[in-house]
CSV table of C-alpha atoms and ligand atoms in Angstrom, one decimal:
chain,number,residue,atom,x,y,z
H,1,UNK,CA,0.0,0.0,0.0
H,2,UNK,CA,1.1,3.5,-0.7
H,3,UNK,CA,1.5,6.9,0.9
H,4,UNK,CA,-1.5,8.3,2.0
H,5,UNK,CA,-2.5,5.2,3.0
H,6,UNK,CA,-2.6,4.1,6.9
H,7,UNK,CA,-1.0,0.9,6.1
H,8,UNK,CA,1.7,2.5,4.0
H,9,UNK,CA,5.6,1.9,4.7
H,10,UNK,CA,5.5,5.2,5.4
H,11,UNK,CA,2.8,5.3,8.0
H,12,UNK,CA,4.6,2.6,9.6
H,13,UNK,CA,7.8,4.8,10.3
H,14,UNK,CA,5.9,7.4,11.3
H,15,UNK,CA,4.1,6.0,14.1
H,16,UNK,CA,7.3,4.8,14.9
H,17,UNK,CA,9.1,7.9,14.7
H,18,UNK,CA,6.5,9.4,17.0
H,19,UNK,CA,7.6,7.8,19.7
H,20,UNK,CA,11.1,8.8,19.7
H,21,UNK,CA,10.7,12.5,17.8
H,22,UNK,CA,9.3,15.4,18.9
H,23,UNK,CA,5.9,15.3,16.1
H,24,UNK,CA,7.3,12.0,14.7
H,25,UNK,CA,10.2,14.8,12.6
H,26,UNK,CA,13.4,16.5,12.3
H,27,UNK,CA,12.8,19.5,10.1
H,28,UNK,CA,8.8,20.9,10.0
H,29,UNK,CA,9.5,21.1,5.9
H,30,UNK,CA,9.1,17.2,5.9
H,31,UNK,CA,6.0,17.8,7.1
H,32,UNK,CA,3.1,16.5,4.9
H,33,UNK,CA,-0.7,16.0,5.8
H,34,UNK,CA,-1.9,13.1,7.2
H,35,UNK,CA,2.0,11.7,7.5
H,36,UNK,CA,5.3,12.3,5.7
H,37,UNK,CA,6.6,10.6,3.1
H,38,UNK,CA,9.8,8.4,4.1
H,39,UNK,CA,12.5,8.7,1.2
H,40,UNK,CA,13.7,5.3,0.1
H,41,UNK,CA,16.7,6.6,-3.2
H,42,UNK,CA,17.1,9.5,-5.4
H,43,UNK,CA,18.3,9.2,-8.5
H,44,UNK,CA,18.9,12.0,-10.9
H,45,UNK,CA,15.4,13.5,-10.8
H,46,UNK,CA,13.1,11.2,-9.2
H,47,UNK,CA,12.7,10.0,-5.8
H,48,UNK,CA,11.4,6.9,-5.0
H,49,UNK,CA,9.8,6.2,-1.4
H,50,UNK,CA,9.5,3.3,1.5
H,51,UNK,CA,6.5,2.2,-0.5
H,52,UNK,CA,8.5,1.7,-3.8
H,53,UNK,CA,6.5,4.7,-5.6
H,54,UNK,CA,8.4,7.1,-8.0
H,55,UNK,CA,7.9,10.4,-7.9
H,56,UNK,CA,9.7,13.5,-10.2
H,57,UNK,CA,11.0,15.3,-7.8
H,58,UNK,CA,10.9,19.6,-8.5
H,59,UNK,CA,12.0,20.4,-4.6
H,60,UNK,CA,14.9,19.1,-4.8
H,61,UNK,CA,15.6,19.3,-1.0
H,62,UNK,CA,14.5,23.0,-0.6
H,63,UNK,CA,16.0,24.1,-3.7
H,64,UNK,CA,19.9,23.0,-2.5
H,65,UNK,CA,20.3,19.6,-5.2
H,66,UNK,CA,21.3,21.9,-8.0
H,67,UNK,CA,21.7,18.7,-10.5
H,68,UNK,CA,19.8,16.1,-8.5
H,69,UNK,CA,20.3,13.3,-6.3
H,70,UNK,CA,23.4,11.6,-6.6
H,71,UNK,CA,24.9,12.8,-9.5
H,72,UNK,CA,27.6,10.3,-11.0
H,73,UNK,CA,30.4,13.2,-10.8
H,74,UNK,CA,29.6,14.6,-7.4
H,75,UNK,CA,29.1,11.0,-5.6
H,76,UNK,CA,32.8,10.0,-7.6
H,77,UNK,CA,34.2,13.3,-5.4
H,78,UNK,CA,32.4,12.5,-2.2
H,79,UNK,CA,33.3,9.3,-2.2
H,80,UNK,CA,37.4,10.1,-3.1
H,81,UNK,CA,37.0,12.7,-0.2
H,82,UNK,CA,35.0,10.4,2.2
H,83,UNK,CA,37.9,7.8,1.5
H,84,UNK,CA,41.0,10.0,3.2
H,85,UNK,CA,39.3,10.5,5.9
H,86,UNK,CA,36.0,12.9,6.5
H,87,UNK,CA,37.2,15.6,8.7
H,88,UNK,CA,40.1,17.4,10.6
H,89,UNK,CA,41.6,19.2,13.2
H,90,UNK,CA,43.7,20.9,10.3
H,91,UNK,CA,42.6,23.0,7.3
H,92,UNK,CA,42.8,20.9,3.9
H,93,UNK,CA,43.5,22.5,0.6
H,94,UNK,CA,40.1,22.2,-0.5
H,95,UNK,CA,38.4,24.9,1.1
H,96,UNK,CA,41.0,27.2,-0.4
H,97,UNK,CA,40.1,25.4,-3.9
H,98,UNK,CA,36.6,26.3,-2.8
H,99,UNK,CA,36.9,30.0,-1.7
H,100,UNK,CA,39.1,30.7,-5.0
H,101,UNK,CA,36.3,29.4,-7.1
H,102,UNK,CA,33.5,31.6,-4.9
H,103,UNK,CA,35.5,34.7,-5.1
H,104,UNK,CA,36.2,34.4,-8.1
H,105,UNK,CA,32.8,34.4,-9.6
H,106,UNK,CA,30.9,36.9,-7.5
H,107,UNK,CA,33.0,40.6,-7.5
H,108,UNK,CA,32.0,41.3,-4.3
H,109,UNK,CA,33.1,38.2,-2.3
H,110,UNK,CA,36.6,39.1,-1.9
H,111,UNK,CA,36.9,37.0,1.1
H,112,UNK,CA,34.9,33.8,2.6
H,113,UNK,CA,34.4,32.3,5.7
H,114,UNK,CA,32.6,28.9,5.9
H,115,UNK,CA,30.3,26.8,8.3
H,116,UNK,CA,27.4,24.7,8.2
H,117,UNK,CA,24.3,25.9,7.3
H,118,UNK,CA,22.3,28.9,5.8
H,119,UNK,CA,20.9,29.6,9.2
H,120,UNK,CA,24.6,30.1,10.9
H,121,UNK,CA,25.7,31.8,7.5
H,122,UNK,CA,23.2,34.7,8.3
H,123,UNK,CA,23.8,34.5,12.1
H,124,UNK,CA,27.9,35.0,11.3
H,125,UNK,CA,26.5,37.7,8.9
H,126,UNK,CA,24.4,39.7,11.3
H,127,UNK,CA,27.2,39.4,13.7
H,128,UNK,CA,29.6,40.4,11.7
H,129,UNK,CA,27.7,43.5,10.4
H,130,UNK,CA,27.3,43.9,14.4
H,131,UNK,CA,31.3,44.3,15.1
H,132,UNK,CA,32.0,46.0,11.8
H,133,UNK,CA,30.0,48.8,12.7
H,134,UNK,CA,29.4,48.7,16.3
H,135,UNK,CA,25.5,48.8,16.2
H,136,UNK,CA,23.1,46.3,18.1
H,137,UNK,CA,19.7,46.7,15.0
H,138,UNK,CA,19.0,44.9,12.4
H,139,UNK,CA,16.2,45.1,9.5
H,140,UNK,CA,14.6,42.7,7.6
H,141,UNK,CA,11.8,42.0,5.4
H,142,UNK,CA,8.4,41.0,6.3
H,143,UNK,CA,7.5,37.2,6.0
H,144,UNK,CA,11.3,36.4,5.0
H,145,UNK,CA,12.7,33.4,6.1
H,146,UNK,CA,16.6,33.1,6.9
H,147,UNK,CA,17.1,30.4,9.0
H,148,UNK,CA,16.6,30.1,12.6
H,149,UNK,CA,18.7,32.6,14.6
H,150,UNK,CA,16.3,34.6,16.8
H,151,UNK,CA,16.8,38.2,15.1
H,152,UNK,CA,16.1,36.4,11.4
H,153,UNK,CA,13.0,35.0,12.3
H,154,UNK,CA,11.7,37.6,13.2
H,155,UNK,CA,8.1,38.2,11.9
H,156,UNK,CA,8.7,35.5,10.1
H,157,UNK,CA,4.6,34.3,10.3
H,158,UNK,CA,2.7,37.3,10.9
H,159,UNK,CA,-0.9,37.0,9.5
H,160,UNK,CA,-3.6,39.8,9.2
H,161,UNK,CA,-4.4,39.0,12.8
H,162,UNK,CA,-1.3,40.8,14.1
H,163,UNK,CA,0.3,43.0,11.2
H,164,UNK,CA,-0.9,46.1,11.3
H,165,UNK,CA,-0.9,49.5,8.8
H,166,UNK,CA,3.0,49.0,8.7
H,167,UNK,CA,5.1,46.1,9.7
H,168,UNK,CA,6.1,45.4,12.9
H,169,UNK,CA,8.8,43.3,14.4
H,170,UNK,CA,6.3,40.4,16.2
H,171,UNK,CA,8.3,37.5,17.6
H,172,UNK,CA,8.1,34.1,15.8
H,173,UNK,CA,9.3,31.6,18.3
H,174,UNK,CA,7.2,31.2,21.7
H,175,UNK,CA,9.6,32.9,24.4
H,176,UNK,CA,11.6,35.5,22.3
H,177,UNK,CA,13.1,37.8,23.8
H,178,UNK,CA,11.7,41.3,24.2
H,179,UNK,CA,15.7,43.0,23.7
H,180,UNK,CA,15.6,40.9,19.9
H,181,UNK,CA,12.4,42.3,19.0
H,182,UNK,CA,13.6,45.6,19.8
H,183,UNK,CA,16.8,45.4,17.8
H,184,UNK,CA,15.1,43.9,14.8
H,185,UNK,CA,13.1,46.2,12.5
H,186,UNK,CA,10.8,44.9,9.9
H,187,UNK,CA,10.3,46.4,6.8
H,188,UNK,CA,8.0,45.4,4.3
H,189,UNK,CA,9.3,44.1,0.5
H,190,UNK,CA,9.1,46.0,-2.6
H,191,UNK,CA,7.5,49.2,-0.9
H,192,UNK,CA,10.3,51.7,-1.2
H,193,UNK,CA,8.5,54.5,0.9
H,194,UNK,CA,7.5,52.3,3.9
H,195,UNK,CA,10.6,50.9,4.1
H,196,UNK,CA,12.7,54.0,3.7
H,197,UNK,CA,10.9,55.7,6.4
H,198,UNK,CA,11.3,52.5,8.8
H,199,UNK,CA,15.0,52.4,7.9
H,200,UNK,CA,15.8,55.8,8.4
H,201,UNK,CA,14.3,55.6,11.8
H,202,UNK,CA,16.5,53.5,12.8
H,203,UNK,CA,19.0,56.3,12.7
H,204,UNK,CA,22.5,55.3,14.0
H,205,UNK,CA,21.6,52.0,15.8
H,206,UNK,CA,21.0,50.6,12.7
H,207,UNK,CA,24.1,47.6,11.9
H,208,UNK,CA,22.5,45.9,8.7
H,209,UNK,CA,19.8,45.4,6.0
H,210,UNK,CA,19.2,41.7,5.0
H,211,UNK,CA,17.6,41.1,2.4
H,212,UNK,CA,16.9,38.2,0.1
H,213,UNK,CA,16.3,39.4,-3.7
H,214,UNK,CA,13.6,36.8,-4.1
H,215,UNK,CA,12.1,35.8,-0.9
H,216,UNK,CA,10.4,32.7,-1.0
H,217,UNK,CA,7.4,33.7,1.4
H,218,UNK,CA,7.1,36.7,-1.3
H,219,UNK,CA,6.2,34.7,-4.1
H,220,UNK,CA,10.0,34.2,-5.5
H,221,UNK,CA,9.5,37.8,-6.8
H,222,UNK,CA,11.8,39.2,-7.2
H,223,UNK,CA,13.0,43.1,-5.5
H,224,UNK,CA,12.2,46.0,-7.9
H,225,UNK,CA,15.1,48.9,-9.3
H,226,UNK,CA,13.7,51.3,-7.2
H,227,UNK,CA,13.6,48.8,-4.0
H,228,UNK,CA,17.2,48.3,-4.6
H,229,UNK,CA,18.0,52.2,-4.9
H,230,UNK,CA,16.5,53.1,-2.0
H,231,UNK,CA,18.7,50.3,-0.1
H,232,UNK,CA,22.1,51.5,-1.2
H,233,UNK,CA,20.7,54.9,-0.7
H,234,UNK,CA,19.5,54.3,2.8
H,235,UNK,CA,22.5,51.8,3.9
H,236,UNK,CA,25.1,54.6,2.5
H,237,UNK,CA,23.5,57.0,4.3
H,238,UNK,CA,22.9,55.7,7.7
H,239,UNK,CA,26.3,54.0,7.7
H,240,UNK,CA,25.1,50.2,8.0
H,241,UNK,CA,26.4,47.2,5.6
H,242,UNK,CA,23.8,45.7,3.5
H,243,UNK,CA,23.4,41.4,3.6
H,244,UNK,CA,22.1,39.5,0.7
H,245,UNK,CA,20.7,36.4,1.6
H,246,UNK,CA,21.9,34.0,-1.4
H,247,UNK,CA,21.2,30.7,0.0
H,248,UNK,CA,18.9,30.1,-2.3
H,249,UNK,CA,19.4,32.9,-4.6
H,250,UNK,CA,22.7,32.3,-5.6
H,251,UNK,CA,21.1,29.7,-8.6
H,252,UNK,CA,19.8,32.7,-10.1
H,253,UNK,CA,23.3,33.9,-11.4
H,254,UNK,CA,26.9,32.5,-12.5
H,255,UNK,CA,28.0,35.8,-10.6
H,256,UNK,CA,25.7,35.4,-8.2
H,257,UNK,CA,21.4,37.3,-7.5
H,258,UNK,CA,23.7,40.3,-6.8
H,259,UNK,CA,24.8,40.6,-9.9
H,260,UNK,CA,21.8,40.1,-11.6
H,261,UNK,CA,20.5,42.1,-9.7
H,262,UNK,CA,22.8,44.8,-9.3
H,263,UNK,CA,23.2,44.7,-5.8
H,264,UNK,CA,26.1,46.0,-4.1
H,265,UNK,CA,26.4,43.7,-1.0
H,266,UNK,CA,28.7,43.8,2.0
H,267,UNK,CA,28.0,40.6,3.2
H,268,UNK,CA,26.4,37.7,1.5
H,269,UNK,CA,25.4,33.8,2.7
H,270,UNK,CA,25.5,31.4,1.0
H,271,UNK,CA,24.4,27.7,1.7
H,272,UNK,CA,22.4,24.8,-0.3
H,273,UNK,CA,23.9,24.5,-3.6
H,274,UNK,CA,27.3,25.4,-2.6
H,275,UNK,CA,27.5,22.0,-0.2
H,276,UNK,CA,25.9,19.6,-3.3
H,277,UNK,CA,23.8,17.7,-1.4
H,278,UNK,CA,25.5,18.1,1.7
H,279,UNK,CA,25.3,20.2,5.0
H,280,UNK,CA,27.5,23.6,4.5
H,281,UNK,CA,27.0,27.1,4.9
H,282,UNK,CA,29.5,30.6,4.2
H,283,UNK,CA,29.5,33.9,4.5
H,284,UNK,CA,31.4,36.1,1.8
H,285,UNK,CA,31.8,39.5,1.6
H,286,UNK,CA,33.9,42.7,0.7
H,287,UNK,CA,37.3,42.8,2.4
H,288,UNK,CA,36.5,45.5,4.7
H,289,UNK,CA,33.7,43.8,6.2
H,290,UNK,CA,35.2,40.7,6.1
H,291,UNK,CA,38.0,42.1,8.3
H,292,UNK,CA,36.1,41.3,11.5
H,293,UNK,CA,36.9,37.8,10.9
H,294,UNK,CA,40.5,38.4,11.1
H,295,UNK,CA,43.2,37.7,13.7
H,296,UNK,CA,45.6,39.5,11.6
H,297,UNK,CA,45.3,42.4,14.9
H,298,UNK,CA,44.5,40.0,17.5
H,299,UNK,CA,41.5,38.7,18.7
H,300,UNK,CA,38.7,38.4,15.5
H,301,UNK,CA,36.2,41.6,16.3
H,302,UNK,CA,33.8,38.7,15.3
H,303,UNK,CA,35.4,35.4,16.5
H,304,UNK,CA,33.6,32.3,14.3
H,305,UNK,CA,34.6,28.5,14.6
H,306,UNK,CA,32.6,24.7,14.6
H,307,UNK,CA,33.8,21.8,14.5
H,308,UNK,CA,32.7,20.8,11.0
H,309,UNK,CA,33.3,23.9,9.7
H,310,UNK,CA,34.9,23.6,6.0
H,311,UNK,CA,34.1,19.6,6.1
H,312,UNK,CA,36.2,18.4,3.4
H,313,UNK,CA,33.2,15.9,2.4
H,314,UNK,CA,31.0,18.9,1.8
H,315,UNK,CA,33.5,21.4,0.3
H,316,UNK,CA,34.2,18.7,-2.1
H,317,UNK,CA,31.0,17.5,-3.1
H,318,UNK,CA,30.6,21.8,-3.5
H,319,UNK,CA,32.9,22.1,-5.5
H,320,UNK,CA,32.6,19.6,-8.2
H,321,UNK,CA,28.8,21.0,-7.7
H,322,UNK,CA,29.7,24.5,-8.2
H,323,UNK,CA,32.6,23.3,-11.2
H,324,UNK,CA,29.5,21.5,-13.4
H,325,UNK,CA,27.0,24.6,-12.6
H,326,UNK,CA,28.9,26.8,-15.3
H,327,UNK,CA,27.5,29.6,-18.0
H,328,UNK,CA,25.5,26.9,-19.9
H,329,UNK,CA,24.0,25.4,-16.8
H,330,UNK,CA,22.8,28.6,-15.4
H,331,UNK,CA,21.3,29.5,-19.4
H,332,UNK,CA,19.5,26.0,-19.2
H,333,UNK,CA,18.2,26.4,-15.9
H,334,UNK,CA,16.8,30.2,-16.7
H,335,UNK,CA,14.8,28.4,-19.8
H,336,UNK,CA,13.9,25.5,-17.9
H,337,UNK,CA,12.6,27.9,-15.4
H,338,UNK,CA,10.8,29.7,-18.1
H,339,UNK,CA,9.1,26.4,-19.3
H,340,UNK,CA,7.9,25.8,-16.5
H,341,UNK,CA,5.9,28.9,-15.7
H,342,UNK,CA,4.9,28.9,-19.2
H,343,UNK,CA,3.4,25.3,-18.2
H,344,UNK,CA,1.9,26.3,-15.1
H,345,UNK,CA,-0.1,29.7,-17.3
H,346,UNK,CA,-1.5,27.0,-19.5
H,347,UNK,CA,-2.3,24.8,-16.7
H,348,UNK,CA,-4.6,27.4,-15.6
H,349,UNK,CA,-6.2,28.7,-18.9
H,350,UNK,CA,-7.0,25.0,-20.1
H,351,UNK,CA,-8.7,24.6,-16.5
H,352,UNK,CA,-10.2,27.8,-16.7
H,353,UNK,CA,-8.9,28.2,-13.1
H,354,UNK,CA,-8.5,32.0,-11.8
H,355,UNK,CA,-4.7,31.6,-10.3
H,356,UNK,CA,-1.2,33.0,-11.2
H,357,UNK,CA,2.1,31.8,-11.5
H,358,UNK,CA,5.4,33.9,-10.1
H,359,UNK,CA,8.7,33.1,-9.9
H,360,UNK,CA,12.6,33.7,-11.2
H,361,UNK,CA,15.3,31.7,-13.0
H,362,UNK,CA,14.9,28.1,-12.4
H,363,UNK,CA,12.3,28.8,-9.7
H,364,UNK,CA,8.2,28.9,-10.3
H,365,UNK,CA,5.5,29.6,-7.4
H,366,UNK,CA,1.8,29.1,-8.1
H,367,UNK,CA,-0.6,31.1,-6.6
H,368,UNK,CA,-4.7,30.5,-6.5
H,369,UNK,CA,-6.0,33.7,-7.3
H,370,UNK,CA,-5.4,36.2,-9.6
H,371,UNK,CA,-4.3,39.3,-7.2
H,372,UNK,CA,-0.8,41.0,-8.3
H,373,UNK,CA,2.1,39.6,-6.0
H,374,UNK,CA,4.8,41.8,-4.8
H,375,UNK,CA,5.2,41.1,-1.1
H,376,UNK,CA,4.5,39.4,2.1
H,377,UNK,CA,1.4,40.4,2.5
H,378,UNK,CA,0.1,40.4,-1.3
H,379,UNK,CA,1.4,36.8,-1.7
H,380,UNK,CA,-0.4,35.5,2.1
H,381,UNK,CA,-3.1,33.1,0.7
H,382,UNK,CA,-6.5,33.8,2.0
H,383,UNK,CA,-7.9,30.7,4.3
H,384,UNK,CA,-10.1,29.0,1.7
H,385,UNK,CA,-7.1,29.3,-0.8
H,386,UNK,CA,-4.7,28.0,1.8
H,387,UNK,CA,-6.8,25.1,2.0
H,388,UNK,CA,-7.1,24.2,-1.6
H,389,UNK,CA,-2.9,24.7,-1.3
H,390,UNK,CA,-2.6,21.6,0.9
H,391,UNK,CA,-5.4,19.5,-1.5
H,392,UNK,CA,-3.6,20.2,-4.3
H,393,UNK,CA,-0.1,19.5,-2.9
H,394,UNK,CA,-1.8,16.7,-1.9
H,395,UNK,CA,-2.8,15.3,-5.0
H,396,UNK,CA,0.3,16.4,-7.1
H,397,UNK,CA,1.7,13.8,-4.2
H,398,UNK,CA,-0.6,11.2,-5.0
H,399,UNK,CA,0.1,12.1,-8.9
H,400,UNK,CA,4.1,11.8,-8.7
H,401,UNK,CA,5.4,14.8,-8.6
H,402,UNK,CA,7.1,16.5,-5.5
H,403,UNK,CA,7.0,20.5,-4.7
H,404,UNK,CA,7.4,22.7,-2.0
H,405,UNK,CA,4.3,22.4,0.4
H,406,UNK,CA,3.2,26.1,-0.6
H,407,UNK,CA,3.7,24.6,-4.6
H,408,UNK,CA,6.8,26.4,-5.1
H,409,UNK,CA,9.0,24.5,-7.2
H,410,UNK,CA,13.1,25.0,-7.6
H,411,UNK,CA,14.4,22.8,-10.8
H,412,UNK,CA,17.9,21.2,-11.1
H,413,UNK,CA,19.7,20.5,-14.0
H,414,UNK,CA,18.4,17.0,-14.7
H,415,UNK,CA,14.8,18.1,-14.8
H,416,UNK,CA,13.4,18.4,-18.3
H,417,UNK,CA,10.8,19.5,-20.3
H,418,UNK,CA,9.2,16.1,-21.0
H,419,UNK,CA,8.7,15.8,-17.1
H,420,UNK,CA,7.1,19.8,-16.8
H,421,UNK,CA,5.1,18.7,-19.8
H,422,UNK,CA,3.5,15.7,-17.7
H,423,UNK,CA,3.2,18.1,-14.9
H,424,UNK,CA,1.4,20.6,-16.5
H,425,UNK,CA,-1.5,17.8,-17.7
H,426,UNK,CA,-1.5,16.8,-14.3
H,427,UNK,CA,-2.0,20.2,-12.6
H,428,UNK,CA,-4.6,20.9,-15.3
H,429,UNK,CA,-6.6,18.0,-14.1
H,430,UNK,CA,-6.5,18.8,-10.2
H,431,UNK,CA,-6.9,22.2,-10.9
H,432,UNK,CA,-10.2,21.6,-13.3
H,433,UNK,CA,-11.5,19.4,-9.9
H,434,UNK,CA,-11.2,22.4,-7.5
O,1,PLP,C1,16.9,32.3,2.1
O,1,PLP,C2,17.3,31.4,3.1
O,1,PLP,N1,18.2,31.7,4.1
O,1,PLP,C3,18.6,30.9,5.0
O,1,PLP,C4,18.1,29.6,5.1
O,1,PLP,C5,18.6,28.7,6.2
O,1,PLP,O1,19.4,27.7,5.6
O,1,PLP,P1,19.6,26.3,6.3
O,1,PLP,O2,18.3,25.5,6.2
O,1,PLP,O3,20.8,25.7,5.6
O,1,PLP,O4,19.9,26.6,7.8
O,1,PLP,C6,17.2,29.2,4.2
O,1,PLP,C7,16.6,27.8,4.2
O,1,PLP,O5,15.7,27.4,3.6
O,1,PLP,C8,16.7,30.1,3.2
O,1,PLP,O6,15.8,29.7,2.3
């Protein structure tokens, strides 16, 4: 028996992991309604689960498997890595192999430090941008998610309920405390007038702007010119260092969102498709605000370590990643990308459903209703549309094909047409039954 039903592989594990897990998980993202689905292999771009059924997989683990699971190439790296031994107490060439190829392609990463995940990529950021300038605040968008460190997550679910005329900074986690809401100023996306005037309010306490160019819980829309004036207007200004989150983002752009974008970041993070399948994180930046990393004068004005920080395992398998993700990847993943929106607007018309697709590069979102989408709160689904998100995640499930839980979908480089083709027939159909 298959997923969704009770006497399903997957069931079985579940009920299992219950008993040993908080909520039977790991990571909430696993999460499906009534249980998850336990991954049995990947290979290339399918996944097959416990219950032996295949599914095309456009997640792609949260948008980090830039060419799919196990890729002959990167698995032959990993395993001549894995083979000398999977970590040490000393540096290894590697992660200088690693930082050359990084700073080579994205202008302003003139220096890079790495660690282990996107969510410590932005803390080291925010720290960093801290003890550069001296200043406790920090702003960020409305709805965006960076990871889990307190001041990131920040308003990270606000809902009519709570929001307000103008964004607030309203705690995410249960027991946050009041100081981190008070350094953290929220500024809504894409609205350059709102946002300049919370910005400049800030005055001189403020250390940083993070942004992401395309947030995810935006739509994957991506920031407008004016947006991105107003930021180098307002950072110059006030003094403070502008992050770009490219965790995700960086699969926009050979030379990285910011260049696409023209965005002149201080600091960016990086994670996902820079560890190629495996856990990593870094944050780059100019030289000057990379300096606080330093001991060159001492002790580092922002002192970072961890144990697996650098893992040769994951800075290999990153780097053969990042070595087959050149100029003609990126240009197949942009059409790709392309493709599938252009699937997903047909999907709609041929159902005669009233919805919307957004989305960047090799990254779609689907949206049902037809209001523009340009931030936070334009892209929050209304309940009855939230509902028909989980049926129809549901049934793309039961239909073989994985996306995000919201339907956002990030492609890799082994998806293909003929497989958005099928999709789009079957996301006609569901969307015909709604
Ligand atoms: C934009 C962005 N920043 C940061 C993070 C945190 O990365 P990680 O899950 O590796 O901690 C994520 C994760 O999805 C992300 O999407």
């Amino acid at each position: 028996m298959a997923w969704p039903d009770r006497s399903s592989n997957s069931n079985r594990l579940f009920e299992r992991a219950q008993r040993v897990l908080p909520g039977g998980i790991s990571r909430l993202q696993t999460l499906v309604e009534p249980f998850p689905i336990y991954a049995g292999t990947g290979r290339g771009s399918t996944l097959v689960d416990v219950d032996g059924v295949e599914r095309i997989d456009f997640m792609n683990n949260f948008a980090s498997l830039i060419h799919g699971h196990a890729h002959p190439e990167v698995l032959s790296a990993v395993h001549a890595a894995v083979d000398n031994g999977s970590c040490f107490s000393m540096p290894t060439e590697r992660e200088i192999q690693m930082a050359e190829l990084i700073t080579g392609r994205i202008t302003r990463v003139e220096k890079i430090r790495f660690c282990n995940s996107g969510t410590e990529a932005v803390m080291l950021a925010i720290k960093a941008a801290r003890a550069r300038t001296g200043r406790p605040c920090i702003a960020k968008i409305e709805g965006a998610y960076h990871g889990m460190y307190d001041y990131a997550e920040v308003s990270l679910d606000s809902s009519p309920d709570d929001w307000g005329d103008v964004p607030s900074a309203r705690p995410y986690t249960f027991g946050t405390p009041a100081g981190v809401l008070d350094e953290t100023t929220v500024i809504p996306f894409n609205d350059v007038t709102v946002a300049e005037r919370l910005l400049t309010e800030c005055g001189d306490r403020l250390a940083a702007v993070l942004i992401d160019p395309a947030p995810l819980s935006c739509g994957l829309v991506p920031l407008n010119d004016e947006y991105t004036a107003m930021l180098h207007r307002v950072t110059r200004k006030l003094g403070a260092l502008l992050i770009l989150d490219e965790v995700i983002a960086y699969r926009l752009d050979y030379h990285g969102a910011q260049s696409r974008f023209g965005i002149q970041a201080d600091l960016t993070t990086f994670a996902k498709i820079i560890g190629g399948g495996f856990p990593v994180g870094a944050v780059g930046g100019t030289e000057d605000a990379m300096s606080v990393f330093s001991h060159a004068h001492g002790k580092p004005l922002n002192a970072s370590s961890g144990t697996f920080t650098a893992n040769p395992v994951s800075v290999a398998a990153g780097l053969r990643t990042l070595e087959l993700l050149d100029h003609k990847a990126y240009q197949d993943l942009e059409q790709l990308g392309a493709y599938a929106r252009q699937v997903c607007v047909d999907a709609f018309a041929r159902s005669g459903f009233k919805g919307q697709v957004t989305g960047i590069g090799s990254m779609f979102h689907l949206h049902l209703h037809d209001r523009p989408v340009s931030d936070y709160r334009t892209f929050f689904p209304k309940e009855d549309e939230a509902a028909a998100i989980k049926r129809i995640h549901l049934k793309l499930l039961t239909t073989g094909f994985i996306l995000a839980p919201k339907l956002a979908g990030f492609l890799s480089t082994v998806n293909t047409h003929q497989q958005l083709d099928l999709f789009g027939e079957s996301l006609e159909r569901i969307l015909a039954e709604e």
